[in-house]
Coordinates of C-alpha atoms in Angstrom, one line a residue:
Chain A
X522 CA 25.7 62.7 -32.4
X523 CA 23.6 61.1 -35.1
X524 CA 20.7 63.2 -36.6
X525 CA 18.0 60.9 -35.4
X526 CA 18.7 61.8 -31.8
X527 CA 18.0 65.4 -32.3
X528 CA 14.3 64.8 -31.7
X529 CA 15.0 63.2 -28.3
X530 CA 13.7 65.4 -25.5
X531 CA 16.5 66.8 -23.4
X532 CA 14.5 66.6 -20.2
X533 CA 11.5 64.4 -19.6
X534 CA 9.3 64.3 -16.4
X535 CA 7.4 61.0 -16.0
X536 CA 4.7 61.2 -13.4
X537 CA 2.4 58.4 -12.2
X538 CA 0.7 56.9 -9.2
X539 CA 1.8 54.0 -7.1
X540 CA 2.3 50.8 -9.2
X541 CA 1.4 52.8 -12.3
X542 CA 4.3 51.4 -14.4
X543 CA 6.0 54.8 -14.4
X544 CA 9.5 53.3 -13.8
X545 CA 9.1 50.7 -16.5
X546 CA 7.9 53.4 -18.9
X547 CA 10.8 55.7 -18.0
X548 CA 13.3 52.8 -18.5
X549 CA 11.7 52.2 -21.9
X550 CA 12.2 55.8 -22.9
X551 CA 15.9 55.8 -21.8
X552 CA 16.7 52.4 -23.2
X553 CA 15.4 53.5 -26.6
X554 CA 18.6 55.6 -26.8
X555 CA 22.0 54.1 -27.5
X556 CA 23.6 52.7 -24.2
X557 CA 25.2 52.5 -21.8
X558 CA 22.6 54.1 -19.6
X559 CA 23.0 55.6 -16.2
X560 CA 20.4 54.8 -13.5
X561 CA 20.4 57.2 -10.6
X562 CA 18.7 55.5 -7.7
X563 CA 17.4 57.7 -4.8
X564 CA 16.0 55.0 -2.6
X565 CA 17.3 54.5 0.9
X566 CA 16.8 51.1 2.5
X567 CA 15.1 52.3 5.7
X568 CA 13.2 49.0 6.3
X569 CA 12.5 45.6 4.8
X570 CA 9.6 46.8 2.6
X571 CA 11.8 49.4 1.0
X572 CA 14.8 47.1 0.7
X573 CA 12.6 44.6 -1.1
X574 CA 11.4 47.3 -3.5
X575 CA 15.0 48.4 -4.2
X576 CA 15.9 44.8 -5.0
X577 CA 13.0 44.4 -7.4
X578 CA 14.0 47.6 -9.2
X579 CA 17.7 46.6 -9.5
X580 CA 16.7 43.1 -10.9
X581 CA 15.1 44.9 -13.8
X582 CA 18.3 46.6 -14.7
X583 CA 21.2 44.4 -15.9
X584 CA 24.1 45.9 -17.9
X585 CA 24.3 48.0 -20.1
X586 CA 22.6 49.8 -17.1
X587 CA 25.1 51.4 -14.7
X588 CA 23.7 52.3 -11.3
X589 CA 24.7 55.0 -8.9
X590 CA 23.0 55.6 -5.6
X591 CA 22.1 59.2 -4.8
X592 CA 19.7 59.3 -1.9
X593 CA 20.8 62.8 -1.0
X594 CA 23.1 64.5 -3.5
X595 CA 21.0 64.0 -6.5
X596 CA 22.1 67.3 -8.1
X597 CA 25.7 66.2 -7.9
X598 CA 24.9 62.8 -9.4
X599 CA 23.2 64.5 -12.4
X600 CA 26.2 66.9 -12.8
X601 CA 28.7 64.0 -12.7
X602 CA 26.9 62.0 -15.5
X603 CA 29.2 61.6 -18.5
X604 CA 28.0 64.0 -21.3
X605 CA 25.7 62.3 -23.8
X606 CA 24.9 59.4 -21.4
X607 CA 21.2 58.9 -21.1
X608 CA 20.2 59.3 -17.5
X609 CA 17.2 57.9 -15.5
X610 CA 16.5 59.3 -12.1
X611 CA 14.2 57.0 -10.1
X612 CA 12.7 58.7 -8.3
X613 CA 12.2 62.3 -7.1
X614 CA 9.7 61.3 -4.5
X615 CA 12.2 59.3 -2.6
X616 CA 14.8 62.0 -2.9
X617 CA 12.4 64.6 -1.6
X618 CA 11.4 62.3 1.3
X619 CA 15.1 61.8 2.2
X620 CA 15.7 65.6 2.1
X621 CA 12.6 66.4 4.2
X622 CA 13.6 63.8 6.8
X623 CA 17.1 65.3 7.1
X624 CA 16.6 67.9 9.8
X625 CA 19.9 69.7 8.9
X626 CA 19.0 70.1 5.2
X627 CA 18.1 73.5 3.7
X628 CA 15.3 72.1 1.5
X629 CA 14.7 75.3 -0.5
X630 CA 18.4 75.5 -1.4
X631 CA 18.6 71.8 -2.3
X632 CA 15.5 72.1 -4.6
X633 CA 17.0 75.1 -6.3
X634 CA 20.2 73.3 -6.8
X635 CA 18.4 70.3 -8.2
X636 CA 16.5 72.5 -10.6
X637 CA 19.8 74.1 -11.7
X638 CA 21.4 70.7 -12.3
X639 CA 18.4 69.6 -14.4
X640 CA 18.4 72.9 -16.4
X641 CA 22.1 72.5 -17.2
X642 CA 22.0 68.7 -18.0
X643 CA 22.8 68.0 -21.6
X644 CA 20.3 65.1 -21.6
X645 CA 18.6 63.0 -22.4
X646 CA 17.6 63.1 -18.7
X647 CA 14.4 61.3 -17.6
X648 CA 13.0 62.0 -14.1
X649 CA 10.4 59.7 -12.5
X650 CA 8.2 61.0 -9.7
X651 CA 5.0 60.0 -7.9
X652 CA 1.9 62.2 -8.4
X653 CA 0.5 62.2 -4.8
X654 CA -1.9 65.1 -4.8
X655 CA -5.2 63.5 -6.0
X656 CA -6.4 62.2 -2.6
X657 CA -8.1 63.5 0.4
X658 CA -6.1 66.1 2.5
X659 CA -3.9 63.9 4.7
X660 CA -4.5 64.1 8.5
X661 CA -0.7 64.0 9.0
X662 CA 1.0 67.4 8.9
X663 CA 4.2 66.1 7.4
X664 CA 2.3 64.3 4.7
X665 CA 0.5 67.5 3.9
X666 CA 3.8 69.4 3.7
X667 CA 5.3 66.6 1.6
X668 CA 2.6 66.7 -1.1
X669 CA 2.9 70.5 -1.2
X670 CA 6.6 70.3 -1.8
X671 CA 6.2 67.5 -4.3
X672 CA 3.5 69.4 -6.2
X673 CA 5.6 72.6 -6.3
X674 CA 8.7 70.6 -7.5
X675 CA 6.7 69.0 -10.3
X676 CA 5.3 72.3 -11.5
X677 CA 8.8 73.8 -11.6
X678 CA 10.3 70.8 -13.4
X679 CA 7.4 70.6 -15.8
X680 CA 8.3 74.2 -16.8
X681 CA 11.8 73.1 -17.6
X682 CA 10.9 69.9 -19.2
X683 CA 10.5 69.3 -23.0
X684 CA 8.2 66.4 -22.3
X685 CA 5.9 65.5 -19.4
X686 CA 4.1 62.2 -19.3
X687 CA 1.5 60.9 -16.9
X688 CA 1.4 57.1 -16.6
X689 CA -1.9 55.4 -15.8
X690 CA -2.1 51.6 -15.8
X691 CA 1.2 51.4 -17.6
X692 CA 0.0 53.7 -20.4
X693 CA 1.6 57.1 -21.0
X694 CA -0.5 60.2 -21.4
X695 CA 1.7 63.0 -22.9
X696 CA 0.7 66.2 -21.3
X697 CA 3.6 68.3 -22.6
X698 CA 5.6 67.9 -25.8
X699 CA 5.3 65.4 -28.7
X700 CA 3.6 62.1 -28.2
X701 CA 6.3 59.4 -28.5
Chain B
X321 CA -22.8 39.0 -35.8
X322 CA -23.6 42.2 -37.8
X323 CA -20.8 44.1 -39.4
X324 CA -21.2 47.2 -37.3
X325 CA -20.2 45.4 -34.1
X326 CA -16.7 44.6 -35.5
X327 CA -15.5 47.9 -34.2
X328 CA -16.7 47.2 -30.7
X329 CA -13.6 46.6 -28.4
X330 CA -13.5 43.1 -27.1
X331 CA -12.1 44.2 -23.7
X332 CA -12.4 47.6 -22.2
X333 CA -10.9 48.8 -18.8
X334 CA -12.7 51.7 -17.3
X335 CA -10.7 53.4 -14.5
X336 CA -11.7 56.3 -12.4
X337 CA -11.6 57.8 -8.9
X338 CA -14.3 57.6 -6.3
X339 CA -17.6 59.2 -7.5
X340 CA -16.0 59.8 -10.9
X341 CA -19.0 58.5 -12.9
X342 CA -17.0 55.5 -14.0
X343 CA -19.8 53.0 -13.4
X344 CA -22.3 55.1 -15.3
X345 CA -19.9 55.5 -18.2
X346 CA -19.2 51.8 -18.3
X347 CA -23.0 51.1 -18.3
X348 CA -23.3 53.5 -21.2
X349 CA -20.6 51.7 -23.1
X350 CA -22.3 48.3 -22.6
X351 CA -25.8 49.4 -23.2
X352 CA -24.8 50.9 -26.5
X353 CA -24.7 47.3 -27.7
X354 CA -27.7 45.1 -28.4
X355 CA -29.1 43.7 -25.1
X356 CA -29.7 41.8 -22.9
X357 CA -26.7 42.8 -20.9
X358 CA -25.0 40.9 -18.1
X359 CA -24.0 42.8 -15.0
X360 CA -21.5 41.0 -12.8
X361 CA -21.6 42.6 -9.3
X362 CA -18.6 42.0 -7.0
X363 CA -19.8 43.9 -4.0
X364 CA -20.3 42.1 -0.7
X365 CA -22.7 43.7 1.8
X366 CA -20.3 43.9 4.7
X367 CA -22.0 46.9 6.4
X368 CA -24.9 49.4 6.0
X369 CA -22.8 51.8 4.0
X370 CA -21.9 49.1 1.5
X371 CA -25.4 47.7 1.3
X372 CA -26.7 51.2 0.6
X373 CA -24.2 51.6 -2.3
X374 CA -25.2 48.2 -3.7
X375 CA -28.9 49.1 -3.6
X376 CA -28.1 52.4 -5.4
X377 CA -26.2 50.6 -8.1
X378 CA -29.0 48.0 -8.6
X379 CA -31.6 50.6 -8.9
X380 CA -29.8 52.0 -11.9
X381 CA -30.1 48.6 -13.7
X382 CA -33.7 47.5 -14.6
X383 CA -34.1 44.8 -17.3
X384 CA -32.8 44.1 -20.0
X385 CA -29.9 44.1 -17.4
X386 CA -29.5 40.7 -15.9
X387 CA -27.4 40.7 -12.6
X388 CA -25.2 38.0 -11.2
X389 CA -23.3 38.3 -8.0
X390 CA -19.6 37.3 -8.0
X391 CA -17.9 38.6 -5.0
X392 CA -15.3 35.8 -5.1
X393 CA -15.5 33.7 -8.3
X394 CA -15.2 36.5 -10.8
X395 CA -13.3 34.4 -13.4
X396 CA -16.0 31.8 -13.3
X397 CA -18.8 34.3 -13.8
X398 CA -16.9 35.8 -16.8
X399 CA -16.5 32.3 -18.3
X400 CA -20.1 31.4 -17.7
X401 CA -21.4 34.4 -19.6
X402 CA -23.4 33.4 -22.7
X403 CA -21.2 34.0 -25.8
X404 CA -22.0 37.3 -27.5
X405 CA -23.6 38.8 -24.4
X406 CA -22.2 42.2 -23.4
X407 CA -20.8 41.9 -19.9
X408 CA -20.1 44.6 -17.3
X409 CA -18.0 43.8 -14.3
X410 CA -18.4 46.4 -11.5
X411 CA -15.9 46.5 -10.0
X412 CA -12.5 44.9 -9.8
X413 CA -11.6 46.9 -6.7
X414 CA -14.2 45.2 -4.6
X415 CA -13.3 41.8 -6.0
X416 CA -9.7 42.4 -5.1
X417 CA -10.7 43.6 -1.6
X418 CA -12.7 40.5 -1.1
X419 CA -9.9 38.2 -2.3
X420 CA -7.3 40.0 -0.1
X421 CA -9.6 39.7 3.0
X422 CA -10.0 35.9 2.3
X423 CA -7.0 34.5 4.3
X424 CA -7.3 31.1 2.6
X425 CA -7.1 32.6 -0.9
X426 CA -4.1 32.2 -3.2
X427 CA -4.2 35.7 -4.5
X428 CA -1.6 35.3 -7.3
X429 CA -3.4 32.3 -8.6
X430 CA -6.7 34.0 -8.5
X431 CA -5.4 37.0 -10.3
X432 CA -3.8 34.8 -13.0
X433 CA -7.1 33.0 -13.4
X434 CA -9.0 36.2 -13.8
X435 CA -6.5 37.5 -16.4
X436 CA -6.9 34.2 -18.3
X437 CA -10.7 34.5 -18.2
X438 CA -10.5 38.1 -19.5
X439 CA -8.1 37.1 -22.2
X440 CA -10.4 34.3 -23.3
X441 CA -13.7 36.2 -23.1
X442 CA -15.4 36.7 -26.5
X443 CA -16.5 40.2 -25.4
X444 CA -17.6 42.8 -25.4
X445 CA -16.4 42.8 -21.8
X446 CA -16.2 46.1 -19.8
X447 CA -14.3 46.1 -16.5
X448 CA -14.7 48.9 -14.0
X449 CA -12.0 49.6 -11.4
X450 CA -10.9 52.4 -9.0
X451 CA -7.6 54.1 -9.7
X452 CA -6.3 54.4 -6.1
X453 CA -2.6 55.2 -6.5
X454 CA -2.6 59.0 -6.8
X455 CA -2.5 59.9 -3.1
X456 CA 0.0 60.0 -0.3
X457 CA 1.5 56.6 0.7
X458 CA -1.1 55.1 3.2
X459 CA 0.0 54.6 6.7
X460 CA -1.9 51.3 6.8
X461 CA 0.2 48.4 5.5
X462 CA -2.8 46.5 4.1
X463 CA -3.8 49.7 2.2
X464 CA -0.3 49.9 0.8
X465 CA -0.5 46.3 -0.3
X466 CA -3.9 46.8 -1.7
X467 CA -2.9 49.7 -3.9
X468 CA 0.2 47.8 -5.1
X469 CA -2.0 44.8 -6.1
X470 CA -4.6 47.1 -7.7
X471 CA -1.9 48.9 -9.7
X472 CA -0.3 45.7 -10.9
X473 CA -3.7 44.3 -11.9
X474 CA -4.6 47.4 -13.8
X475 CA -1.3 47.3 -15.7
X476 CA -1.8 43.7 -16.7
X477 CA -5.4 44.2 -17.8
X478 CA -4.4 47.4 -19.7
X479 CA -2.0 45.3 -21.7
X480 CA -4.8 42.8 -22.6
X481 CA -7.4 45.5 -23.2
X482 CA -8.3 47.0 -26.6
X483 CA -9.5 50.2 -24.9
X484 CA -8.6 51.9 -21.6
X485 CA -10.6 54.9 -20.4
X486 CA -9.9 57.1 -17.4
X487 CA -13.1 58.8 -16.2
X488 CA -12.8 62.2 -14.5
X489 CA -15.9 64.2 -13.4
X490 CA -18.0 61.9 -15.6
X491 CA -15.9 62.6 -18.6
X492 CA -14.0 59.8 -20.4
X493 CA -10.3 60.2 -21.3
X494 CA -9.3 57.5 -23.7
X495 CA -5.7 56.4 -22.9
X496 CA -5.6 53.3 -25.1
X497 CA -7.6 52.5 -28.3
X498 CA -10.0 54.6 -30.3
X499 CA -11.9 57.5 -28.8
X500 CA -15.6 56.5 -28.8
Chain C
X8 CA -19.4 92.6 -26.5
X9 CA -16.7 92.3 -29.2
X10 CA -16.8 89.3 -31.6
X11 CA -13.6 87.7 -30.4
X12 CA -15.1 87.0 -27.0
X13 CA -17.8 84.8 -28.5
X14 CA -15.4 81.8 -28.3
X15 CA -14.8 82.3 -24.6
X16 CA -16.4 79.4 -22.7
X17 CA -19.2 80.6 -20.5
X18 CA -18.5 78.1 -17.8
X19 CA -15.1 76.4 -17.1
X20 CA -14.4 73.8 -14.5
X21 CA -10.7 73.6 -13.5
X22 CA -9.9 70.4 -11.6
X23 CA -6.5 69.5 -10.2
X24 CA -4.7 67.9 -7.3
X25 CA -3.0 69.6 -4.4
X26 CA -0.3 72.0 -5.5
X27 CA -1.1 71.2 -9.1
X28 CA -1.1 74.8 -10.3
X29 CA -4.9 74.7 -10.8
X30 CA -5.4 78.2 -9.3
X31 CA -2.7 79.8 -11.3
X32 CA -4.0 78.2 -14.5
X33 CA -7.6 79.4 -13.7
X34 CA -6.2 82.9 -13.0
X35 CA -4.5 82.8 -16.4
X36 CA -7.8 81.8 -18.1
X37 CA -9.7 84.6 -16.4
X38 CA -7.0 87.3 -16.9
X39 CA -6.8 86.5 -20.6
X40 CA -10.2 88.4 -20.7
X41 CA -10.6 92.2 -20.4
X42 CA -10.6 93.2 -16.8
X43 CA -11.5 94.0 -14.1
X44 CA -11.9 90.5 -12.8
X45 CA -13.8 89.3 -9.8
X46 CA -12.1 86.8 -7.5
X47 CA -14.6 84.9 -5.3
X48 CA -12.6 83.4 -2.4
X49 CA -14.2 80.6 -0.4
X50 CA -11.5 80.0 2.1
X51 CA -12.2 80.5 5.8
X52 CA -9.3 81.2 8.1
X53 CA -9.8 78.3 10.6
X54 CA -6.2 78.0 11.6
X55 CA -2.7 79.4 10.9
X56 CA -2.0 77.0 8.0
X57 CA -5.2 78.1 6.3
X58 CA -4.6 81.8 7.0
X59 CA -1.1 81.5 5.5
X60 CA -2.5 79.9 2.3
X61 CA -5.2 82.6 2.0
X62 CA -2.5 85.3 2.3
X63 CA -0.4 83.6 -0.4
X64 CA -3.4 83.4 -2.7
X65 CA -4.2 87.1 -2.1
X66 CA -0.7 88.2 -2.8
X67 CA -1.0 86.8 -6.3
X68 CA -4.0 89.0 -7.1
X69 CA -3.3 92.8 -7.2
X70 CA -5.8 95.1 -9.0
X71 CA -7.5 94.9 -11.5
X72 CA -8.5 91.9 -9.4
X73 CA -11.4 92.6 -7.1
X74 CA -11.9 90.1 -4.3
X75 CA -15.1 89.1 -2.5
X76 CA -15.2 86.5 0.3
X77 CA -17.9 83.9 0.0
X78 CA -17.1 81.0 2.3
X79 CA -20.9 80.1 2.6
X80 CA -23.1 82.0 0.2
X81 CA -21.3 81.2 -3.0
X82 CA -24.4 81.0 -5.1
X83 CA -25.3 84.6 -4.0
X84 CA -21.8 85.9 -4.8
X85 CA -22.0 84.4 -8.3
X86 CA -25.5 86.0 -8.8
X87 CA -24.3 89.4 -7.6
X88 CA -21.3 89.6 -10.0
X89 CA -21.8 92.4 -12.5
X90 CA -22.9 91.1 -15.9
X91 CA -19.9 90.6 -18.3
X92 CA -17.4 90.6 -15.5
X93 CA -15.0 87.6 -15.7
X94 CA -15.4 85.6 -12.4
X95 CA -13.0 83.2 -10.8
X96 CA -14.2 81.0 -7.9
X97 CA -11.4 79.5 -5.9
X98 CA -12.3 77.0 -4.8
X99 CA -15.4 74.7 -4.6
X100 CA -13.6 72.3 -2.3
X101 CA -13.4 74.8 0.5
X102 CA -16.9 75.9 0.0
X103 CA -18.1 72.3 0.2
X104 CA -16.0 71.8 3.3
X105 CA -17.5 74.8 4.9
X106 CA -21.1 73.7 4.0
X107 CA -20.5 70.2 5.3
X108 CA -19.1 71.5 8.6
X109 CA -22.2 73.7 9.0
X110 CA -24.5 71.4 10.9
X111 CA -27.6 73.6 10.2
X112 CA -27.0 73.6 6.4
X113 CA -29.2 71.7 4.0
X114 CA -26.4 70.5 1.8
X115 CA -28.5 69.1 -1.1
X116 CA -30.5 72.4 -1.3
X117 CA -27.3 74.5 -1.3
X118 CA -25.7 72.3 -4.0
X119 CA -28.8 72.7 -6.1
X120 CA -28.8 76.4 -5.6
X121 CA -25.1 76.6 -6.6
X122 CA -25.7 74.6 -9.7
X123 CA -28.6 76.9 -10.6
X124 CA -26.5 80.0 -10.1
X125 CA -23.7 78.5 -12.3
X126 CA -26.3 77.5 -15.0
X127 CA -27.7 81.1 -15.0
X128 CA -24.3 83.0 -14.9
X129 CA -23.6 85.0 -18.0
X130 CA -19.9 84.1 -17.8
X131 CA -17.1 83.9 -18.3
X132 CA -17.1 81.9 -15.0
X133 CA -14.2 79.8 -14.0
X134 CA -14.6 77.3 -11.1
X135 CA -11.6 75.8 -9.4
X136 CA -11.9 72.5 -7.4
X137 CA -9.7 69.7 -6.0
X138 CA -9.9 66.3 -7.5
X139 CA -9.8 64.1 -4.4
X140 CA -11.0 60.7 -5.5
X141 CA -7.8 59.0 -6.7
X142 CA -6.5 57.7 -3.4
X143 CA -7.2 54.8 -1.1
X144 CA -10.7 54.8 0.6
X145 CA -10.2 57.1 3.6
X146 CA -10.6 55.5 7.0
X147 CA -12.4 58.6 8.3
X148 CA -16.2 58.5 7.5
X149 CA -16.5 62.3 7.1
X150 CA -13.6 62.2 4.5
X151 CA -15.4 59.4 2.7
X152 CA -18.6 61.5 2.6
X153 CA -16.7 64.5 1.5
X154 CA -15.1 62.8 -1.5
X155 CA -18.5 61.4 -2.5
X156 CA -20.1 64.9 -2.4
X157 CA -17.1 66.4 -4.2
X158 CA -17.2 63.8 -6.9
X159 CA -21.0 64.2 -7.5
X160 CA -20.7 68.0 -7.6
X161 CA -17.9 67.7 -10.1
X162 CA -19.9 65.4 -12.3
X163 CA -22.9 67.8 -12.3
X164 CA -20.8 70.8 -13.0
X165 CA -18.9 69.1 -15.8
X166 CA -22.3 68.4 -17.4
X167 CA -23.1 72.2 -17.3
X168 CA -19.6 73.3 -18.2
X169 CA -18.4 74.2 -21.7
X170 CA -14.9 73.4 -20.8
X171 CA -13.4 71.1 -18.2
X172 CA -9.6 71.1 -17.6
X173 CA -7.6 68.7 -15.4
X174 CA -4.3 70.4 -14.3
X175 CA -1.3 68.1 -13.6
X176 CA 2.1 69.7 -12.7
X177 CA 0.9 73.1 -13.9
X178 CA -0.1 71.7 -17.3
X179 CA -3.8 71.7 -18.4
X180 CA -5.3 68.6 -19.9
X181 CA -8.6 69.6 -21.6
X182 CA -11.1 66.8 -21.0
X183 CA -14.2 68.7 -22.4
X184 CA -14.4 71.5 -24.9
X185 CA -11.8 73.1 -27.1
X186 CA -8.1 73.0 -26.1
X187 CA -7.1 76.6 -25.4

């Protein structure tokens, strides 16, 4: 591995609001490394709106991007990534949604397993997630639980991460680690 | 034009949450320039709550503020501003709302025209907008579409802007350009 | 009072989203001072979900934390704190909710009294509050009014504060004052 890659953060968490440009920023971070790059997609095509969003995301990633779908076994997909391959996970929010909607899932165990996979990953690994906690308390109980789980997951990942970035209007604010 | 104005950003985007003090901060940025200043108001008085907010905003702007209303033709109002006149647009969120509620509007064309007007404006031009993407996904489809359109518009304007500021609790965080 | 405490901010405002780690960060700020520390809790156990959250918060605070409950008379609790005692108020959001739900309350007078108590407090005083203004406009009128009141309160407290911190994913972003 060449010397200049030593400074590349092993684990980066990219947070942002809806349509903040967080995915594009994360792709930029990953594609600054030597390819090929692995894109781990967590979206599930539940409805037309979601399928349209997936299609838009895929259109942005021609080779040397390689795509794997991991709507449920995200920890496994991270563990199966070839060592040294830059990995982009887009996004944790959808994975968490899928896990919470799976009534047979043990969410706490799955979160712990995901954290273990991220902690063990050789990197560079870039995780994208939606920051969803800056609005009024949702009236819907599931939505309240979702933002609690998302917030706790982000805190735990931020502890593991070498770099945490908050994207606003396409612009990255580095809140942990060195500014790129 | 005196030398000291060379450092004034031509285009500034001021983002902030509800009641974040973003309008007051933007007015402070504009009024730090030599007046008179042009206030481009995009609010439409649909109901009592909105009319009350408009009145409160107007009360804060005695001469040398000059006010023009542009709830729909914002690009035109920006183009018609006298060259060299500092311009404040408050706010993009309401303009976007008005455009989306106008069923005969070609939104993509209007957004492109607005971006062209901003790109061509001599400045200083300060645009205020609400950051609305940091909450839970709205249940309402129109609200989801609105925050998508707002997020995309902010990203495109941030690319054009010399300075982007995020206001939290009345305090400006500079996320692009020089800290003022 | 030893010299090294001179640099401790008298008044700190800690803002953050839901599950952002803002309470834990505020406790860290307070507990970096010599104890005992006073925890002013504003939560009211309206329902099981809230009572569970209160219990979780209390479990994090063994002695030398001393806890007082002030769901309504927060200004009084701040004034009654022994001089020199580090004080943590968690959180303003719940106090504001309680005050707004009290139909006999004069909210403007209570807010003014709270601001006066904070301005007069010897400190160190750390106030925790939820930033709730970065989502879509709520459909519920009370929620809209709440986020307006919260935003205005935050702006006024930020003016008084020596330090304002925005917590994202457990990480503090200093937006006023010295980075700790």
